[in-house]
Coordinates of C-alpha atoms in Angstrom, one line a residue:
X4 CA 53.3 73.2 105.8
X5 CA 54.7 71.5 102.5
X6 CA 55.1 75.7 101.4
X7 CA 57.4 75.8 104.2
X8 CA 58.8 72.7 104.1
X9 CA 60.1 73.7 100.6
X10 CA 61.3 76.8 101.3
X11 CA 63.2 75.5 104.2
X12 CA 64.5 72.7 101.8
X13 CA 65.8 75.9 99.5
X14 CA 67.7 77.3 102.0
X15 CA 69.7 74.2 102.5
X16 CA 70.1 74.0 98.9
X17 CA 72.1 77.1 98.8
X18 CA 73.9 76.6 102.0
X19 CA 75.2 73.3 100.7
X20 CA 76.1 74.4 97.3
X21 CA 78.0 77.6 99.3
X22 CA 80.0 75.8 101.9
X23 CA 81.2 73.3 99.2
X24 CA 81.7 76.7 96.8
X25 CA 81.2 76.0 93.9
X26 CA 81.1 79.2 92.7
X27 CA 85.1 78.4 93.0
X28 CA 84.8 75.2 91.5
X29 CA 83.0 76.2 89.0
X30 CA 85.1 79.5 88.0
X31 CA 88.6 76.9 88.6
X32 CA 86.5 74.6 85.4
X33 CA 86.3 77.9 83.3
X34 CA 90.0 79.0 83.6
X35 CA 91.2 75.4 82.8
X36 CA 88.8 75.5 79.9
X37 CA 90.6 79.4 79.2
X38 CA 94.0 77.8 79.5
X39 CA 93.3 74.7 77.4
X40 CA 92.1 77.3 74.3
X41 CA 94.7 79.0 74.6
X42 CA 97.4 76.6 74.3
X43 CA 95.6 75.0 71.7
X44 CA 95.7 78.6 69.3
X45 CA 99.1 79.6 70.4
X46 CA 101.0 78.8 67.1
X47 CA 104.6 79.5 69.3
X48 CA 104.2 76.3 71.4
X49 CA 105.3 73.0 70.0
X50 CA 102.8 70.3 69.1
X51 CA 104.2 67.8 71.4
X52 CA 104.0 71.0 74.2
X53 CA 100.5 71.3 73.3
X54 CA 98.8 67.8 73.2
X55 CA 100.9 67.4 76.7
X56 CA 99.2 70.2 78.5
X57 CA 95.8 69.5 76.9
X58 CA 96.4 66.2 78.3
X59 CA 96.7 67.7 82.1
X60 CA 94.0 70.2 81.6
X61 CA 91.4 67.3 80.5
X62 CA 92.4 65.2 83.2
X63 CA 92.1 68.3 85.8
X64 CA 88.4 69.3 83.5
X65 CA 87.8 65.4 84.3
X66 CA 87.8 66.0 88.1
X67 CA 86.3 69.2 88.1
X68 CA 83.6 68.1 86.6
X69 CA 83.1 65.0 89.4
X70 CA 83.5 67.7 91.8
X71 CA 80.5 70.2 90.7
X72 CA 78.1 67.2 89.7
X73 CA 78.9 66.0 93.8
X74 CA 78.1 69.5 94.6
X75 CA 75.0 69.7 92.6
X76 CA 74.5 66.0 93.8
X77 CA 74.7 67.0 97.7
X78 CA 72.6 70.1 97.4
X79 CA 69.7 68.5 95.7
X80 CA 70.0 65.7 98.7
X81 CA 70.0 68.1 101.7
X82 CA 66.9 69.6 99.9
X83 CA 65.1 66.8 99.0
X84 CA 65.8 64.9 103.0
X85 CA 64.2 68.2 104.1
X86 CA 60.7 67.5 101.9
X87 CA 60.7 64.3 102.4
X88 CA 61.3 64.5 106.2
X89 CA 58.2 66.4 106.8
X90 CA 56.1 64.1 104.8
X91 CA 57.6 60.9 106.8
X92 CA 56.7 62.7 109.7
X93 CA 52.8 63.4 108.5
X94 CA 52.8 67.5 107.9
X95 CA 51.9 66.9 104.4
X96 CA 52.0 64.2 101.2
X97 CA 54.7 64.2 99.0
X98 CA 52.6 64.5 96.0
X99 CA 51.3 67.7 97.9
X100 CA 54.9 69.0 97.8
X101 CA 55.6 67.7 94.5
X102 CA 52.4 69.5 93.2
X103 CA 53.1 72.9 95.1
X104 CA 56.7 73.0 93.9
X105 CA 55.5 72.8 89.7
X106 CA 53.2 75.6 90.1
X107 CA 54.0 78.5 88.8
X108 CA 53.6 80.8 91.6
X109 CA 56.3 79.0 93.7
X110 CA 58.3 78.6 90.9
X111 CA 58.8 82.2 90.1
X112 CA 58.8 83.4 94.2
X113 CA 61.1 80.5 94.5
X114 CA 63.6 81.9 91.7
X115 CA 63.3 85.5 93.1
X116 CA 63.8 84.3 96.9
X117 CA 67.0 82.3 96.1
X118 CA 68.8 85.3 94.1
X119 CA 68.2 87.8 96.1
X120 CA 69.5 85.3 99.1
X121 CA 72.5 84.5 97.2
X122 CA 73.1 88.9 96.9
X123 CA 72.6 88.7 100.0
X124 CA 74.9 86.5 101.4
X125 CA 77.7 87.6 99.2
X126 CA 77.2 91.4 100.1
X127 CA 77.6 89.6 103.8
X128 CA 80.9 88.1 102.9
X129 CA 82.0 91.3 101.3
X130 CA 81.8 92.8 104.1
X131 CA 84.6 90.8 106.1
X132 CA 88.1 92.5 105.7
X133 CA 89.4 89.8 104.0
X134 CA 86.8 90.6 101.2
X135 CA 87.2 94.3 101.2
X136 CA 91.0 93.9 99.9
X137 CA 91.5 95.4 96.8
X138 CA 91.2 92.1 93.8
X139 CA 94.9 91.6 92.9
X140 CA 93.5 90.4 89.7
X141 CA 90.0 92.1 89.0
X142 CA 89.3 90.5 85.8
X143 CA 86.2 88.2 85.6
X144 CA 86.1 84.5 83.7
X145 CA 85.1 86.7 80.4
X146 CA 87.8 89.3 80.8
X147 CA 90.0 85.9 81.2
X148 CA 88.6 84.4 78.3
X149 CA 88.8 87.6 76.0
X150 CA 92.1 88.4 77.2
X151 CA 93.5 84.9 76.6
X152 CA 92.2 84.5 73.1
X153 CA 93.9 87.9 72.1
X154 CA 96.8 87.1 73.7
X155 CA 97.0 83.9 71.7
X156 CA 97.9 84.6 68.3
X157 CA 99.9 87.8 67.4
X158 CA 99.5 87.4 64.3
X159 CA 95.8 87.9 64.4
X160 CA 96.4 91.2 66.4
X161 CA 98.2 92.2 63.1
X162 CA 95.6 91.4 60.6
X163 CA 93.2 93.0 63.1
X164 CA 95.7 96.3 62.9
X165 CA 95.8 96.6 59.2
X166 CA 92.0 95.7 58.7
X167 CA 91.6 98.9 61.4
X168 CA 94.0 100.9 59.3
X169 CA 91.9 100.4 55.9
X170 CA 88.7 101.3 58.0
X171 CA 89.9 104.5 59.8
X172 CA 92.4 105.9 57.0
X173 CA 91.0 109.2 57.5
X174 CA 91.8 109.6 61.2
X175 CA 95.6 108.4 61.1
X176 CA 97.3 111.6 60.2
X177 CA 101.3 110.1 59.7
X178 CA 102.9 113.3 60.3
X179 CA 101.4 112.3 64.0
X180 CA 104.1 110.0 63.8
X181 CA 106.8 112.6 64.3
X182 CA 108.9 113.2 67.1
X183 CA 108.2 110.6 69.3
X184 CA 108.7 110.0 73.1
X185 CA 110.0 106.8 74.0
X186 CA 110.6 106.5 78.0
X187 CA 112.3 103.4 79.2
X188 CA 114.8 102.2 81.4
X189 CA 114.7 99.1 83.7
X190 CA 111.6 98.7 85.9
X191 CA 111.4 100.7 89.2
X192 CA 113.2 103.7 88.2
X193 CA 110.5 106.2 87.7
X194 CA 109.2 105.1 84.5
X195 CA 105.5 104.9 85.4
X196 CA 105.4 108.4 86.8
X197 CA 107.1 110.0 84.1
X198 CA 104.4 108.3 81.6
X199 CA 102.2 109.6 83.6
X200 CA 103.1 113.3 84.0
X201 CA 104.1 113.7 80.4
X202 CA 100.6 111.5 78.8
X203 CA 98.4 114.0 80.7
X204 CA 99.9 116.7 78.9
X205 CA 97.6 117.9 75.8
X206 CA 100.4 117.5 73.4
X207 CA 100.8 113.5 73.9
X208 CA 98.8 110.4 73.5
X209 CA 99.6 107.2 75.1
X210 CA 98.2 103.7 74.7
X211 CA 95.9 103.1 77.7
X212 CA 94.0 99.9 79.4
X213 CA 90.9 101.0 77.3
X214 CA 92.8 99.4 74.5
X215 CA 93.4 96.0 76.4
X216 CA 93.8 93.4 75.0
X217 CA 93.8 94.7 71.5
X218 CA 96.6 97.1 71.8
X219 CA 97.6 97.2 67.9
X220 CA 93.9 98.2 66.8
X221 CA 93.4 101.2 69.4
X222 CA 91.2 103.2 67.3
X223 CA 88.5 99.7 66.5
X224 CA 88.6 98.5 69.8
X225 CA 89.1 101.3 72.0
X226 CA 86.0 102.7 70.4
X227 CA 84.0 99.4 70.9
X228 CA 85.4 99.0 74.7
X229 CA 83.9 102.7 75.6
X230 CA 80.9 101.3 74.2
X231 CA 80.5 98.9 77.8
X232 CA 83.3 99.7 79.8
X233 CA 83.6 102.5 82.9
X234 CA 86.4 104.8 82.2
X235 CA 86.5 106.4 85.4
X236 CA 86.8 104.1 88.4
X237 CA 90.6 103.5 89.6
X238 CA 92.4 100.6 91.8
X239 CA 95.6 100.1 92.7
X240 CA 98.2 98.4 90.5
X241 CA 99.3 94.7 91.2
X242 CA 102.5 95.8 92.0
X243 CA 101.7 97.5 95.6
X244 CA 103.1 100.7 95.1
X245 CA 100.1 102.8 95.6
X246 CA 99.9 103.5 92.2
X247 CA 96.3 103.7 91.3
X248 CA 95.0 103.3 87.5
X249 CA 91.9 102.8 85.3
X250 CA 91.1 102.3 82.1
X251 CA 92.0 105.8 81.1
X252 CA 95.5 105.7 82.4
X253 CA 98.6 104.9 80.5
X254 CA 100.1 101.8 80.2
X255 CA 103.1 100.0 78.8
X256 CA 101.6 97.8 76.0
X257 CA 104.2 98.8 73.1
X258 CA 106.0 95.3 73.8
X259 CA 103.1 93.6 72.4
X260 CA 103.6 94.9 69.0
X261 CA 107.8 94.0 69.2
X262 CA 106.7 90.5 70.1
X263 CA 104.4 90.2 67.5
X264 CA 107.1 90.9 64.2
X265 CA 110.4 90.0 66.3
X266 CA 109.3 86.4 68.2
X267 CA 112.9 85.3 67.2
X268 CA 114.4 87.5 70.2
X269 CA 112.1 86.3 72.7
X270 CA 113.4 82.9 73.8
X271 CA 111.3 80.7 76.9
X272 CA 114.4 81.9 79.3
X273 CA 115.3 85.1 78.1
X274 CA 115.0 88.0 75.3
X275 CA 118.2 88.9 73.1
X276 CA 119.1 92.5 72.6
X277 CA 118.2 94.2 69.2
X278 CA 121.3 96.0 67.3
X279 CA 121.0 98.9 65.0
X280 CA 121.4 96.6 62.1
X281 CA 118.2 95.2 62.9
X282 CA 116.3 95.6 60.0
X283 CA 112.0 94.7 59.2
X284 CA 110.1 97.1 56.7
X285 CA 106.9 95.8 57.3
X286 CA 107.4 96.4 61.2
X287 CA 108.7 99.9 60.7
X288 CA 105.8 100.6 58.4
X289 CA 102.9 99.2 61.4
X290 CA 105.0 100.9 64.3
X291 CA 104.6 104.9 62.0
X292 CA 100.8 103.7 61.6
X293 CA 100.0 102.6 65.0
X294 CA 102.1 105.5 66.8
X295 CA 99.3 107.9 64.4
X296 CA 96.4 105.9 65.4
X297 CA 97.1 106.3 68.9
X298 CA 97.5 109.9 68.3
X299 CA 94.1 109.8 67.0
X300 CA 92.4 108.4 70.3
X301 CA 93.3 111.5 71.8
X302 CA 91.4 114.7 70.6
X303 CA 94.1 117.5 70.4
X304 CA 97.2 115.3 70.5
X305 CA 100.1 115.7 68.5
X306 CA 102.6 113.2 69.6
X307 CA 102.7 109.5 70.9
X308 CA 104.5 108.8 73.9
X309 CA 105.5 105.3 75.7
X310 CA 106.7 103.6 78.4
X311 CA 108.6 100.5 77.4
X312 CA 111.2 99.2 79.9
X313 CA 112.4 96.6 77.5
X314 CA 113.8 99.5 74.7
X315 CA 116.5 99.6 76.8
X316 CA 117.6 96.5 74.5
X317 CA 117.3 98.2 71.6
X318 CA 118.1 102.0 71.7
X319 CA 120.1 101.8 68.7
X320 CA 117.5 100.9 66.8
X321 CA 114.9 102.9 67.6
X322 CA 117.6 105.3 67.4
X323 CA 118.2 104.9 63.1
X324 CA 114.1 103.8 63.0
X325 CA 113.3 107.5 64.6
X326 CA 116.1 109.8 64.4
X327 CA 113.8 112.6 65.8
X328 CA 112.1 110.5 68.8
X329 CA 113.5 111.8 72.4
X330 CA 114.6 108.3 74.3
X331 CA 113.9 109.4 78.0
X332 CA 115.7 107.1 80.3
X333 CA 115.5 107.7 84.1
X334 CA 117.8 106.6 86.4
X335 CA 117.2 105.7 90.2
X336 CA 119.8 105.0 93.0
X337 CA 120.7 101.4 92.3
X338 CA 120.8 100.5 95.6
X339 CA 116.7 101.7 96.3
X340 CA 116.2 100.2 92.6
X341 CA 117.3 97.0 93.0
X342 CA 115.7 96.4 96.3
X343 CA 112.4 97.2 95.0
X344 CA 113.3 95.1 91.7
X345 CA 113.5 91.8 94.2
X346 CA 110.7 93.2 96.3
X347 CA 108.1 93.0 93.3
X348 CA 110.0 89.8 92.2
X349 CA 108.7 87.8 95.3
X350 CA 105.8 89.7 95.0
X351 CA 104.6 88.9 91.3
X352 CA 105.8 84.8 92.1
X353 CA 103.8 84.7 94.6
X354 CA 101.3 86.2 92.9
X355 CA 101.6 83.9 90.1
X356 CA 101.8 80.8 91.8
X357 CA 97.9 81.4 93.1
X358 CA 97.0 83.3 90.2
X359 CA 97.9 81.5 86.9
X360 CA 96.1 83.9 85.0
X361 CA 98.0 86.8 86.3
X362 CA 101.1 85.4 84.6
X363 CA 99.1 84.7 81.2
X364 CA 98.6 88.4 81.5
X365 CA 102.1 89.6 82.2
X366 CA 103.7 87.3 79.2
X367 CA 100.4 88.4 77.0
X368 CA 101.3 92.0 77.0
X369 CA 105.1 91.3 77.2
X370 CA 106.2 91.9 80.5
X371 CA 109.1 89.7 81.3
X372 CA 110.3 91.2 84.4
X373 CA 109.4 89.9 87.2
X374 CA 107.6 86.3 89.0
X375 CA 107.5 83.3 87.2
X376 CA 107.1 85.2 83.8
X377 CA 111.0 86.5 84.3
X378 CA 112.8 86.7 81.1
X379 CA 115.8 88.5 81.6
X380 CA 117.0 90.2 78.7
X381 CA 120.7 89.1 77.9
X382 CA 122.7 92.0 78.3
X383 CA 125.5 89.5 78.9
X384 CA 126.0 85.9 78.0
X385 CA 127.4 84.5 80.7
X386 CA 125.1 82.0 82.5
X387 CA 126.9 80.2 84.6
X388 CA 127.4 80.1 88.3
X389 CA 125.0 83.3 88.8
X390 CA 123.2 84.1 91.7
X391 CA 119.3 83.8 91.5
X392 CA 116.6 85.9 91.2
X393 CA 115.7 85.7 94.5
X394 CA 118.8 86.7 95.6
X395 CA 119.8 90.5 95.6
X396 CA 122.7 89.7 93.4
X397 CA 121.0 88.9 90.7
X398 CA 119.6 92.2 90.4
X399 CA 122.4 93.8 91.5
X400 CA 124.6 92.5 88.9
X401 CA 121.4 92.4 86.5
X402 CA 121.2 96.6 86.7
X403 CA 125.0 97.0 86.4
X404 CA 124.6 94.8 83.1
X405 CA 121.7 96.8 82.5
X406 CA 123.2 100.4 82.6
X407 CA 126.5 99.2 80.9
X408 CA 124.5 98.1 77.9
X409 CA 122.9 101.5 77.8
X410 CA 125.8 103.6 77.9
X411 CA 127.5 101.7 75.2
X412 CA 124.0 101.5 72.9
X413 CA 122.9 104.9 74.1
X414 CA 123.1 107.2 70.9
X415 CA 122.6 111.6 70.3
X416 CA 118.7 111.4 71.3
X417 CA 119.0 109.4 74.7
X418 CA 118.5 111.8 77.2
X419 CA 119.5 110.6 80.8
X420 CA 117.3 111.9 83.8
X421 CA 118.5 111.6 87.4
X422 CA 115.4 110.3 88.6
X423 CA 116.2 111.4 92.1
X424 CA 117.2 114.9 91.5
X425 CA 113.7 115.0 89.3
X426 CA 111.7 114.3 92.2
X427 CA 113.9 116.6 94.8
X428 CA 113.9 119.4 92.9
X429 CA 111.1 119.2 90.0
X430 CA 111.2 123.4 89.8
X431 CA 114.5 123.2 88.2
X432 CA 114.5 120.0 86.0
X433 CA 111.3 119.8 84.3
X434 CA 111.9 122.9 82.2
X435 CA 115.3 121.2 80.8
X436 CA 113.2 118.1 80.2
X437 CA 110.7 119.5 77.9
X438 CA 113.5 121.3 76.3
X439 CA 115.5 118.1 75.7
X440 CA 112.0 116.5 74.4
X441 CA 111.3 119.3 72.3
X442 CA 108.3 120.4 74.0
X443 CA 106.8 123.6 72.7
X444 CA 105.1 125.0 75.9
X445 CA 107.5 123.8 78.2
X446 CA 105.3 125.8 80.8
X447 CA 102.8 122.7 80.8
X448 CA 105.3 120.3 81.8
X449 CA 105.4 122.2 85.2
X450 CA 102.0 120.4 86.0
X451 CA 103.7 116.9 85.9
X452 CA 105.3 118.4 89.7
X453 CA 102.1 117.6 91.7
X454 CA 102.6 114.0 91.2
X455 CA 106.1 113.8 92.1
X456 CA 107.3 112.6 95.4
X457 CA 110.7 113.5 97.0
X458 CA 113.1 110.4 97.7
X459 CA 113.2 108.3 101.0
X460 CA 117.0 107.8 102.0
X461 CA 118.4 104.8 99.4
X462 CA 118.3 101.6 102.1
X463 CA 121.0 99.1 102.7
X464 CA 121.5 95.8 100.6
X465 CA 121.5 93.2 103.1
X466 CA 123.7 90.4 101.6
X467 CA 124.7 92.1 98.5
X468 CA 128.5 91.5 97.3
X469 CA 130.6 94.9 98.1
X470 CA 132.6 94.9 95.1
X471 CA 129.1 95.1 92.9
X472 CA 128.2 97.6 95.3
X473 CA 130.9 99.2 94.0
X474 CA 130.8 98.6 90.6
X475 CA 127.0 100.1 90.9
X476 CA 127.8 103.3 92.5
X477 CA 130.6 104.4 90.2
X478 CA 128.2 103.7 87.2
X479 CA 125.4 105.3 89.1
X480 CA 127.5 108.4 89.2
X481 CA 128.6 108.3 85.5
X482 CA 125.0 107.9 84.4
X483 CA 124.0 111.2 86.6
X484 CA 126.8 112.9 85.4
X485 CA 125.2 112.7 81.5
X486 CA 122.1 113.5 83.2
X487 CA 120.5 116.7 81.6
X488 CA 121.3 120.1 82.4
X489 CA 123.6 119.7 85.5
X490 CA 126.5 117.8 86.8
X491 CA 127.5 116.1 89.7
X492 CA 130.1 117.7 92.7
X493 CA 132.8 115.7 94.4
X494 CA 130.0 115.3 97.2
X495 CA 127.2 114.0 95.0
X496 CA 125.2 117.3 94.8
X497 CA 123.0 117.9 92.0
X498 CA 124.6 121.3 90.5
X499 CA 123.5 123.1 87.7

C-alpha cells in the first residue's frame, strides 16, 4: 500500500506543478534573466537607462521567484497530504513510506515514471489545435539567451569578424567581392522572392539563418552551427505570408553589419538617410571581406547577393562604394503595398506586445519596419501633425516619401523592376533581368519562374486621403516607366 500511496502522491505532484505551469513561470524567470543581461552589455543604452530597467527586471525576478517556490511549495503539499493520508488512515506507517521512498529501486522507477508522464502529457496537449499552430517564435530559452548576447554588443560581432578573417584567409577569395547584387526597396514589394529566386542560382551566395546570430563571422559560426543544427526542416515566416524558411534559406541580415560601424544614423525613433559623401574606410574594408566570406559558404559561388530593404536610404552610396554592384529595386502597386505594409504592422505589435523577445530579435538583426520595433527611416523631416502608423496614411504618405527619395538618390546601376509585370509575365522579364545584373547564363534565371505567383487585383484603401492616392499612382507609373526593358501605354499595359 505505502508503494501505491506514493506513487499516487507522484501523480498529484505533477498535476499540481502543471495546472499552476510552471514550466511558464519558470521560462517567464529565464527571459527576464535574458533581458536583464542584455541591457546590462548593451554599451548603446544610457547608464541611468540601464540601472532603471535592471531595477524593474529584479523586482519582476523578485516575484517570480515567490511564484515558482509556491509552486514547488504546493506540489510537495498535495504529495506529502496524499502519504500521510494513508498512514492516518492505518494502510501503512510513515516511516514505512519514508523508508520505501529512499530506496533505490523506487527512486530510479520513480524518476523514469514521472518523465515519461510529463512526455506524455505534453504530446497530449500537443495534440489540441491550439498546440498544433505553427510557434510564431520557435526559438527556445537558449536560442533566447544566445541570440540576446550576440545581439548585445556590435562591437564584439566585429572583433569576432576580423578574428574569422585571420583564421580562414585562405578561403576569402576578394575578387568574390565583385559585382555585387544588392536587392532592396521598402518591405512588401517582392523583395523576399527575388532573394530567393536569384540566391538559389549557382552563381550567388546569400547570408542565410545558419549564420544567426553571428552574421559578420559566417564562415566560423556557420561551420560551428552545422555542427548541431537541422538544415532541412522549414516553417512559415512570422509574417503570415506563407512564406516558408529554414536555416538554409536566405535572409536579410546585411543591416546588422550597417548598424554595427554607422550607430550614429540609427536614432530610438528613427534612422537618417546615408548620402554619397558618407565616408568609413574601415567599414568599406569589412563589407569587401565579408561579401567574400559569404561567397565562400557556398561551394561554386561567385557572387554575393542581398536583400536589404533599408539600402533604399543609401543608394548613393553603395553606388560610389561598388560602382559595379546591380541595385535591384522592385516596385509593387502602392495601393496592394501599403495595405499589406499596415497589415504586418498590426501584425508584428501584436506580436510584440506578447512576445518581447520577438522584438529583441527584429531590432537585433536591424529590422525597423514594422510593430513596436518601427523606426522609420527619415526620408523627410517633417514630424508634425502626421497620421500614425496605424493609420493607412502613414504608409501611404510613408511609400510616396519612400519612392521620391529613390528616384532622386537612384544612380546608373539602379535597375527598377515592375514587380507586377515580373510575376505576370516572368517569360519575358527574367531574361532582361539577368542581363541588367550581368548574369552570364541568363538561361538559369528562367528557374526563378516556378516560384512566382501572378498578382490578385490591387484592393481599395479604405480611409486613405485621395489626393495621396494620387500623388502615389502618378509616381507608381513613373517608377514603372524606368522599369527594365519596356514601357508603360496610355492604358497601363506592360509593353516591350
Amino acid at each position: 500500500m505505502s508503494v501505491a500511496a506514493l506513487v499516487l502522491g507522484l501523480f498529484a505532484f505533477i498535476a499540481v506543478l502543471r495546472i499552476l505551469d510552471a514550466q511558464r513561470v519558470a521560462g517567464g524567470i529565464i527571459d527576464t534573466t535574458q533581458q536583464a543581461l542584455s541591457v546590462m552589455m548593451n554599451s548603446d543604452i544610457a547608464d541611468e537607462d540601464k540601472e532603471a530597467q535592471v531595477q524593474r527586471a529584479s523586482i519582476k525576478l523578485l516575484g517570480g521567484f515567490f511564484w515558482i517556490t509556491a509552486i514547488g511549495a504546493a506540489s510537495l503539499g498535495a504529495s506529502a497530504f496524499i502519504v500521510w493520508g494513508g498512514a492516518a488512515l492505518g494502510f501503512y506507517t510513515v516511516d514505512k513510506a519514508i523508508s520505501v521512498a529512499l530506496g533505490w529501486p523506487f527512486i530510479l522507477g520513480s524518476t523514469a515514471a514521472a518523465i515519461a508522464l510529463w512526455i506524455a502529457l505534453e504530446k497530449l496537449q500537443k495534440t489540441t489545435p491550439e498546440a498544433n499552430a505553427p510557434a510564431e517564435v520557435p526559438y527556445s530559452p537558449l536560442d533566447k539567451a544566445l541570440h540576446d548576447f550576440a545581439f548585445a554588443s556590435p562591437e564584439r560581432q566585429i572583433r569576432l569578424g576580423a578574428l574569422e578573417t585571420k583564421l580562414y584567409g585562405r578561403r576569402i577569395r576578394t575578387e568574390t567581392s565583385k559585382k555585387p547584387v544588392f536587392i532592396t526597396s521598402l518591405p512588401r514589394a517582392g523583395t523576399t522572392i527575388m532573394l530567393e529566386g536569384l540566391a538559389s542560382l549557382p552563381h550567388f551566395a546569400s547570408a542565410t539563418y545558419q549564420h544567426m546570430p553571428f552574421t559578420l563571422s559566417p564562415l566560423l559560426w556557420g561551420g560551428f552551427s552545422r555542427k548541431f543544427r537541422k538544415a532541412g526542416d522549414k516553417s512559415e515566416r512570422a509574417h503570415g505570408d506563407g512564406i516558408e524558411v529554414g536555416l538554409d534559406s536566405p535572409e536579410a541580415f546585411e543591416e546588422m553589419l550597417w548598424m554595427a560601424f554607422w550607430p550614429e544614423h540609427f536614432a530610438n525613433n528613427h534612422i537618417t538617410p546615408w548620402t554619397a559623401e558618407d565616408e568609413k574606410p574601415e567599414f568599406e574594408a569589412f563589407f569587401r571581406t565579408h561579401m567574400a566570406k559569404i561567397v565562400a559558404t557556398k561551394p561554386g559561388a561567385t557572387r554575393y547577393i542581398s536583400k536589404n530593404n533599408a539600402n533604399i536610404a543609401r543608394l548613393a552610396l553603395l553606388e560610389r562604394l561598388f560602382p559595379d554592384a546591380s541595385i535591384v529595386v522592385p516596385i509593387r502597386n502602392p495601393r496592394a503595398q501599403v495595405r499589406s505594409l499596415l497589415t504586418q504592422h498590426l501584425r508584428f505589435a501584436d506580436l510584440h506586445a506578447r512576445e518581447p523577445f520577438a522584438r529583441r530579435y527584429m531590432e537585433g538583426i536591424g529590422h525597423f519596419e514594422f510593430g513596436a520595433a518601427l523606426r522609420p527611416i527619415e526620408f523627410s523631416t517633417l514630424r508634425t501633425g502626421l497620421p500614425t502608423p496605424e493609420q493607412v496614411d502613414f504608409w501611404l504618405r510613408y511609400w510616396i516619401d519612400a519612392y521620391q527619395h529613390v528616384l532622386s538618390t537612384a544612380g546608373p546601376r539602379t535597375v527598377f523592376v515592375d514587380h507586377d509585370a515580373l510575376c505576370t509575365e516572368p517569360s519575358l522579364l527574367l531574361p532582361e533581368l539577368a542581363a541588367a545584373i550581368e548574369l552570364d547564363d541568363q538561361d538559369s534565371v528562367s528557374a526563378v519562374a516556378d516560384i512566382l505567383r501572378a498578382p490578385r487585383p490591387a484592393p481599395s484603401l479604405s480611409g486613405a486621403s485621395p489626393s495621396l492616392l494620387q500623388r502615389a499612382d502618378i509616381l507608381h507609373a513613373e517608377l514603372c516607366s524606368q522599369a527594365i526593358g519596356r514601357t508603360l501605354s496610355p492604358t497601363g499595359k506592360v509593353m516591350k
